[in-house]
XYZ file of C-alpha atoms in Angstrom:
472
model
C 1.524 -7.227 -41.013
C 3.215 -4.783 -43.365
C 5.348 -2.043 -41.909
C 6.775 1.134 -43.303
C 10.481 0.896 -42.638
C 11.185 4.551 -43.365
C 9.313 5.566 -40.200
C 11.548 3.714 -37.767
C 15.011 2.210 -37.970
C 15.973 0.269 -34.837
C 19.628 -0.660 -34.563
C 20.347 -4.293 -35.356
C 20.636 -6.417 -32.215
C 18.972 -3.904 -29.901
C 15.702 -4.246 -28.000
C 13.428 -1.321 -27.170
C 10.291 -0.849 -25.144
C 8.108 0.827 -27.741
C 4.714 2.260 -28.630
C 3.447 1.346 -32.105
C 0.854 3.382 -33.974
C -1.331 1.185 -36.201
C -3.256 2.666 -39.112
C -4.986 1.003 -42.044
C -3.560 -2.445 -41.262
C 0.053 -1.353 -40.919
C 2.511 0.018 -38.396
C 2.665 3.679 -39.358
C 4.997 4.900 -36.607
C 7.044 3.743 -33.608
C 8.300 5.641 -30.588
C 10.832 4.169 -28.212
C 10.662 4.555 -24.448
C 13.180 7.124 -23.244
C 13.182 6.749 -19.463
C 13.871 3.161 -18.359
C 12.968 2.536 -14.708
C 15.475 0.489 -12.751
C 14.013 0.526 -9.254
C 11.506 -1.569 -7.309
C 10.162 -4.332 -9.557
C 11.601 -2.757 -12.719
C 14.758 -4.007 -14.464
C 14.398 -2.282 -17.813
C 17.979 -1.049 -18.057
C 19.078 -4.691 -18.109
C 16.667 -5.552 -20.937
C 16.077 -2.514 -23.151
C 18.016 0.277 -24.777
C 16.724 3.771 -24.074
C 15.180 5.528 -27.049
C 15.919 9.135 -27.989
C 13.756 12.122 -27.131
C 11.464 12.185 -30.147
C 8.840 14.412 -31.651
C 5.184 13.560 -32.279
C 3.959 11.084 -34.872
C 1.719 11.988 -37.765
C -1.767 10.523 -37.883
C -4.194 11.546 -40.646
C -3.064 15.138 -40.659
C -2.569 15.467 -36.901
C 0.409 15.176 -34.569
C 0.174 12.781 -31.614
C 2.652 12.776 -28.756
C 3.293 9.135 -27.795
C 4.845 8.251 -24.441
C 5.515 4.900 -22.785
C 4.764 4.582 -19.058
C 7.797 6.035 -17.196
C 8.117 8.768 -19.836
C 5.103 10.450 -18.222
C 6.718 10.370 -14.785
C 9.436 12.764 -15.979
C 8.903 16.188 -17.569
C 11.458 15.922 -20.386
C 9.539 13.760 -22.867
C 6.321 15.794 -22.684
C 8.325 19.005 -22.983
C 10.050 17.726 -26.123
C 6.723 16.651 -27.623
C 4.947 19.958 -27.067
C 7.931 21.917 -28.389
C 7.852 19.711 -31.508
C 4.207 20.496 -32.206
C 2.258 17.668 -30.524
C -1.490 18.299 -30.332
C -2.226 15.781 -27.572
C -0.366 13.330 -25.316
C -1.091 9.590 -25.341
C 0.528 7.382 -22.684
C 0.493 3.588 -22.784
C 1.298 1.925 -19.469
C 2.094 -1.306 -17.709
C 1.855 0.326 -14.291
C 1.576 -2.216 -11.436
C -1.010 -1.775 -8.712
C -0.078 -0.390 -5.308
C -2.340 1.076 -2.666
C -2.744 4.844 -3.240
C -0.835 4.684 -6.554
C -3.862 5.631 -8.650
C -3.897 9.125 -7.180
C -0.149 9.423 -7.747
C -0.589 8.610 -11.440
C -3.358 11.183 -11.783
C -1.284 13.905 -10.153
C 1.678 13.176 -12.445
C -0.599 13.310 -15.482
C -1.999 16.633 -14.270
C 1.544 17.968 -13.972
C 2.242 17.095 -17.617
C -1.044 18.738 -18.700
C -0.285 21.914 -16.757
C 3.223 22.086 -18.245
C 2.149 21.504 -21.857
C -1.481 22.722 -21.935
C -2.263 19.599 -23.970
C -4.958 16.975 -23.331
C -3.687 13.613 -22.095
C -4.951 10.068 -22.661
C -3.736 7.521 -20.081
C -4.209 3.803 -20.872
C -3.085 1.069 -18.476
C -2.815 -2.700 -18.673
C -5.327 -4.922 -16.828
C -4.630 -8.308 -15.221
C -2.018 -10.196 -13.259
C 1.435 -11.539 -14.064
C 3.444 -13.328 -11.378
C 3.304 -11.056 -8.321
C 2.229 -7.951 -10.224
C -1.357 -6.824 -10.736
C -2.231 -4.187 -13.322
C -5.390 -2.347 -12.368
C -6.310 -0.525 -15.575
C -8.236 2.609 -14.538
C -7.337 4.620 -17.658
C -8.500 8.229 -17.981
C -8.582 11.311 -20.212
C -7.722 14.831 -19.053
C -8.681 18.031 -20.855
C -6.066 20.733 -21.616
C -7.220 22.408 -18.386
C -6.807 19.236 -16.352
C -10.502 18.348 -16.099
C -11.343 14.654 -15.915
C -13.263 13.791 -19.083
C -13.194 9.979 -18.975
C -12.454 7.525 -16.167
C -12.350 3.827 -16.956
C -13.062 1.163 -14.320
C -10.315 -0.564 -12.378
C -9.495 -4.285 -12.614
C -11.712 -4.644 -15.685
C -10.897 -4.635 -19.398
C -12.911 -1.840 -21.000
C -13.142 -0.361 -24.482
C -14.520 3.183 -24.716
C -14.759 5.427 -27.771
C -13.925 9.045 -26.983
C -15.363 12.046 -28.874
C -13.011 14.944 -29.620
C -13.478 18.497 -30.905
C -10.943 21.055 -32.071
C -11.400 24.721 -31.211
C -8.652 27.159 -32.262
C -6.200 24.259 -32.651
C -6.927 23.012 -29.127
C -8.284 19.481 -28.803
C -10.720 18.567 -26.070
C -12.584 15.390 -25.224
C -16.314 15.239 -24.528
C -17.349 14.069 -21.078
C -18.127 10.354 -21.156
C -17.847 7.347 -18.865
C -16.570 8.313 -15.434
C -16.490 5.127 -13.399
C -16.191 5.342 -9.626
C -12.913 3.818 -8.461
C -12.730 1.188 -5.733
C -10.689 2.165 -2.700
C -9.696 0.924 0.745
C -10.395 -2.724 1.524
C -12.380 -3.196 -1.690
C -9.439 -2.042 -3.800
C -6.973 -4.360 -2.059
C -9.362 -7.318 -2.161
C -9.949 -6.921 -5.903
C -6.188 -6.786 -6.464
C -5.749 -10.067 -4.566
C -8.635 -11.607 -6.485
C -7.219 -10.521 -9.862
C -3.669 -11.606 -9.071
C -4.667 -15.073 -7.884
C -7.122 -15.633 -10.726
C -4.635 -14.810 -13.458
C -1.770 -16.709 -11.823
C -3.837 -19.885 -11.632
C -5.577 -19.546 -14.997
C -2.564 -18.441 -17.016
C -0.462 -21.225 -15.457
C -3.063 -23.806 -16.411
C -3.958 -25.148 -12.950
C -7.453 -26.650 -12.585
C -7.788 -25.037 -9.155
C -6.165 -24.634 -5.753
C -5.932 -26.617 -2.533
C -5.932 -24.740 0.784
C -5.050 -25.929 4.257
C -8.099 -24.627 6.162
C -7.081 -24.423 9.823
C -9.951 -22.492 11.348
C -7.721 -19.388 11.500
C -8.119 -16.003 9.872
C -5.370 -16.294 7.225
C -6.529 -19.559 5.697
C -10.174 -18.458 5.850
C -9.449 -15.222 3.963
C -7.228 -17.065 1.476
C -10.041 -19.527 0.789
C -12.521 -16.663 0.336
C -10.238 -14.889 -2.161
C -9.739 -18.179 -4.008
C -13.489 -18.839 -4.271
C -14.131 -15.277 -5.460
C -11.321 -15.558 -8.022
C -11.923 -19.085 -9.315
C -15.305 -20.336 -8.131
C -16.061 -22.791 -5.320
C -15.837 -25.815 -7.617
C -12.127 -25.095 -8.212
C -11.185 -24.731 -4.537
C -10.488 -27.751 -2.356
C -9.819 -27.350 1.374
C -8.173 -29.765 3.800
C -8.383 -29.599 7.595
C -5.349 -31.293 9.200
C -5.953 -31.449 12.962
C -3.431 -32.491 15.594
C -3.905 -33.235 19.274
C -3.551 -29.485 19.894
C -6.328 -28.482 17.508
C -9.291 -27.079 19.424
C -12.894 -27.999 18.764
C -13.500 -24.336 17.976
C -10.997 -24.557 15.109
C -12.622 -27.703 13.756
C -16.072 -26.114 13.922
C -14.889 -22.816 12.439
C -13.183 -24.517 9.490
C -16.307 -26.558 8.812
C -18.559 -23.489 8.956
C -16.216 -21.485 6.727
C -16.224 -24.264 4.121
C -20.031 -24.410 4.219
C -20.354 -20.642 3.845
C -18.013 -20.680 0.851
C -19.517 -23.820 -0.644
C -16.167 -25.631 -0.961
C -15.219 -29.245 -0.425
C -13.558 -29.822 2.956
C -11.596 -33.000 3.632
C -10.063 -33.915 6.982
C -6.739 -35.686 7.382
C -5.489 -35.997 10.969
C -1.712 -35.655 11.382
C -1.431 -37.521 14.723
C -0.254 -40.825 13.171
C 2.529 -39.042 11.295
C 3.540 -37.000 14.370
C 3.791 -40.198 16.438
C 5.842 -41.876 13.715
C 8.276 -38.966 13.545
C 8.586 -38.899 17.352
C 9.507 -42.582 17.333
C 11.890 -42.201 14.423
C 13.719 -39.253 16.003
C 13.713 -40.498 19.610
C 17.198 -42.054 19.435
C 18.607 -38.914 17.799
C 16.870 -36.487 20.188
C 17.364 -38.489 23.367
C 18.242 -36.190 26.279
C 16.824 -33.076 24.573
C 13.655 -31.335 25.720
C 10.870 -30.730 23.172
C 10.995 -27.255 21.586
C 10.097 -25.564 18.301
C 11.617 -28.539 16.483
C 8.572 -30.639 17.289
C 6.263 -27.750 16.430
C 7.894 -27.359 13.018
C 7.553 -31.085 12.328
C 3.781 -30.686 12.623
C 3.797 -27.808 10.131
C 5.980 -29.800 7.732
C 3.715 -32.835 7.929
C 0.853 -30.590 6.877
C 2.962 -29.268 4.033
C 3.620 -32.832 2.828
C -0.100 -33.612 2.911
C -0.985 -30.501 0.906
C 1.698 -31.234 -1.675
C 0.472 -34.830 -1.931
C -3.048 -33.572 -2.648
C -1.604 -31.169 -5.219
C 0.302 -33.961 -6.961
C -2.678 -36.318 -6.936
C -5.414 -33.908 -8.040
C -3.379 -31.330 -9.986
C -4.483 -28.361 -7.881
C -1.884 -25.776 -6.896
C -1.236 -25.379 -3.165
C -2.215 -21.891 -2.061
C 0.053 -20.768 0.772
C -1.697 -18.663 3.421
C 0.958 -16.747 5.406
C 0.665 -12.965 5.745
C 3.294 -10.226 5.480
C 3.591 -9.752 9.240
C 4.557 -13.396 9.710
C 6.819 -13.445 6.659
C 8.583 -10.327 7.920
C 9.636 -11.759 11.282
C 10.083 -15.395 10.281
C 6.957 -16.611 12.082
C 6.596 -19.351 9.483
C 8.049 -22.787 8.789
C 10.132 -23.562 5.735
C 8.732 -26.606 3.900
C 5.703 -26.395 6.193
C 3.128 -23.618 6.107
C 5.342 -21.895 3.508
C 4.660 -24.722 1.015
C 2.780 -23.607 -2.050
C 2.880 -22.275 -5.560
C 1.394 -18.862 -4.774
C 0.349 -16.755 -1.801
C -2.449 -14.208 -2.153
C -1.690 -12.676 1.267
C 2.087 -12.438 0.960
C 2.091 -8.611 0.927
C -0.854 -8.171 3.334
C -0.145 -7.240 6.956
C -2.089 -9.083 9.654
C -4.156 -6.060 10.664
C -5.179 -5.658 7.023
C -6.118 -9.345 6.924
C -8.670 -8.665 9.651
C -9.941 -5.564 7.860
C -10.367 -7.487 4.602
C -12.184 -10.359 6.298
C -14.642 -7.997 7.991
C -15.178 -6.086 4.731
C -15.790 -9.270 2.711
C -18.471 -10.363 5.187
C -20.327 -7.141 4.364
C -19.617 -6.741 0.635
C -19.193 -8.882 -2.457
C -16.603 -7.420 -4.852
C -17.345 -6.934 -8.531
C -16.579 -10.017 -10.563
C -16.459 -12.306 -7.525
C -17.625 -15.884 -8.107
C -18.272 -16.539 -4.422
C -21.497 -16.053 -2.487
C -22.832 -12.757 -1.194
C -23.088 -12.181 2.540
C -20.990 -13.639 5.323
C -18.259 -16.007 4.139
C -15.987 -16.073 7.220
C -17.363 -17.108 10.642
C -17.326 -14.223 13.101
C -15.432 -16.235 15.709
C -12.520 -16.652 13.284
C -12.242 -12.853 13.186
C -12.642 -12.265 16.939
C -10.615 -15.092 18.524
C -6.933 -14.748 19.374
C -4.734 -15.953 16.493
C -2.786 -19.146 17.176
C -0.744 -21.721 15.273
C -1.991 -24.451 17.677
C 1.335 -26.272 17.709
C 1.447 -26.607 21.508
C -1.041 -26.253 24.388
C -2.689 -22.837 24.930
C -0.513 -21.167 22.278
C -1.226 -17.708 20.825
C 0.755 -15.604 18.356
C 1.315 -12.958 21.002
C 3.382 -15.431 23.039
C 6.165 -14.790 20.524
C 5.235 -11.507 18.848
C 4.186 -7.982 19.861
C 0.535 -7.086 19.392
C -0.138 -7.009 15.640
C -1.210 -3.356 15.755
C 2.251 -2.462 17.084
C 4.124 -5.011 14.991
C 2.556 -3.899 11.718
C 3.259 -0.237 12.376
C 6.902 -1.010 13.164
C 7.237 -3.228 10.093
C 5.640 -0.635 7.832
C 8.123 1.942 9.084
C 11.079 -0.423 8.570
C 10.109 -1.870 5.187
C 8.056 0.688 3.268
C 9.302 3.893 4.908
C 12.908 2.819 5.655
C 12.848 4.724 8.947
C 15.534 4.433 11.593
C 14.965 2.584 14.856
C 15.161 5.889 16.720
C 12.524 7.547 14.540
C 10.201 4.557 14.904
C 10.602 4.602 18.670
C 9.686 8.292 18.617
C 6.254 7.270 17.307
C 5.572 5.736 20.711
C 7.120 2.283 20.444
C 9.506 0.746 22.990
C 12.950 0.956 21.397
C 13.847 -2.531 22.644
C 10.790 -3.900 20.863
C 11.710 -2.017 17.691
C 15.256 -3.393 17.839
C 13.905 -6.911 18.328
C 11.533 -6.608 15.361
C 14.336 -5.201 13.210
C 16.594 -8.158 14.068
C 13.800 -10.631 13.336
C 13.145 -8.940 9.999
C 16.773 -9.155 8.911
C 17.376 -12.712 10.134
C 14.340 -14.089 8.258
C 15.638 -13.055 4.835
C 16.715 -16.607 3.995
C 13.176 -17.867 4.560
C 11.572 -15.216 2.389
C 13.991 -15.979 -0.450
C 12.477 -19.485 -0.584
C 8.842 -18.387 -0.291
C 6.347 -18.663 -3.158
C 5.432 -15.503 -5.102
C 2.382 -13.522 -4.061
C 0.299 -10.486 -4.962
C 2.098 -7.157 -4.545
C -0.052 -4.403 -3.012
C 2.457 -2.195 -1.144
C 5.275 -0.008 -2.355
C 7.829 -2.570 -1.177
C 6.842 -6.208 -1.224
C 9.088 -9.186 -0.513
C 10.462 -10.090 -3.924
C 12.125 -7.929 -6.552
C 11.243 -4.833 -4.491
C 13.506 -5.845 -1.599
C 16.982 -6.859 -2.685
C 18.687 -7.547 0.584
C 21.563 -9.957 1.271
C 20.824 -13.123 3.209
C 24.216 -13.146 4.935
C 24.690 -10.120 7.150
C 26.910 -10.475 10.216
C 25.899 -7.101 11.677
C 23.091 -7.740 14.170
C 22.600 -4.309 15.748
C 21.940 -3.477 19.401
C 20.403 -6.031 21.733
């Protein structure tokens, strides 16, 4: 493609994040991003050089104010553009999805419109890359801040906008105004998009899921079927002597509802072999979590073997609550190439499962109606690694745990402030210690879809080694 060098002169050896204006088969203008975010998942200062505050670009006799993503989040760039004669603001974005972020973007755009009295076009990327999901949902605001166009979320869309000029003020005609998904639907579609693009763009033929009869694996399988189609999802039930008949029946029913292949590989022979192998080494020691973890690791080996043999990626199924407090086994249930539920708290897992039984999200390849057996949602969660085990033997009730974790991770509240919300301070201290001590596990976990303001990954840069343990 030809380019007109007199319109932009980048310094040799420098890299910019830039917006390019294309006209008549050529690059007619370039504007470099001025504000480079360096927080959360963003590392732009390490990659790009900041561009100068620039004026608008000319386009067929008109002056367009181009901004790149973060430039809209600060007032300076828009102020410079309007003072330099821009007639409208156009913002291109790679803004990752987070719950409630769509409203935040709209309010920031409204602030720029109020300050400049210019119309604003907001365009956002759609799709998934690694742990990030880009939800689209572009829009157009009038010079008075009225919503003229609203594009759908999680869906590539091309819309032509109609503009008029009255007394040198541009305004857009009212057009498509798509209702935006919210709540459980919004989160579910983000998980669906993130998993779909991770698998497809990485070239995997499908995924393999350890279907235990529990809520996490059932929801993971449902998201996988909706993202990829039942023919690309393979499930394996791996019972031990502690696996209840209810779990066997629930896994079978879940597979039938989703229309996926379910294989069964019992782990008892491997457990017995490991017991015999380790007996001389463990002689004189009572059984403890060591033996429980061996079961989880045997299952991990089986899933990885299926992945190697059939080419399907292992989909890990742990949730954010478990990942936060280390209620997971390295090289066991943490095995996998990706985890759709990595940033989803346990209480939200239940909400999503109940919602999916009532609704089928747009673009889903799975069946309508109930896809998760009701008993999976209502029974007490358990890892079934020893007799009569439940999660609450080791953890606070998930409603309490998730509130404490949300305060610690997303809100960065102090232990005292969290306790003031009605929690026992000893419980808060215990959860805080568990959160900090599990950092080494999370560092080795597979990537997963980000839905909160602070996920476990590039959002949370915390040292593994930390001698300070806090109060008992």
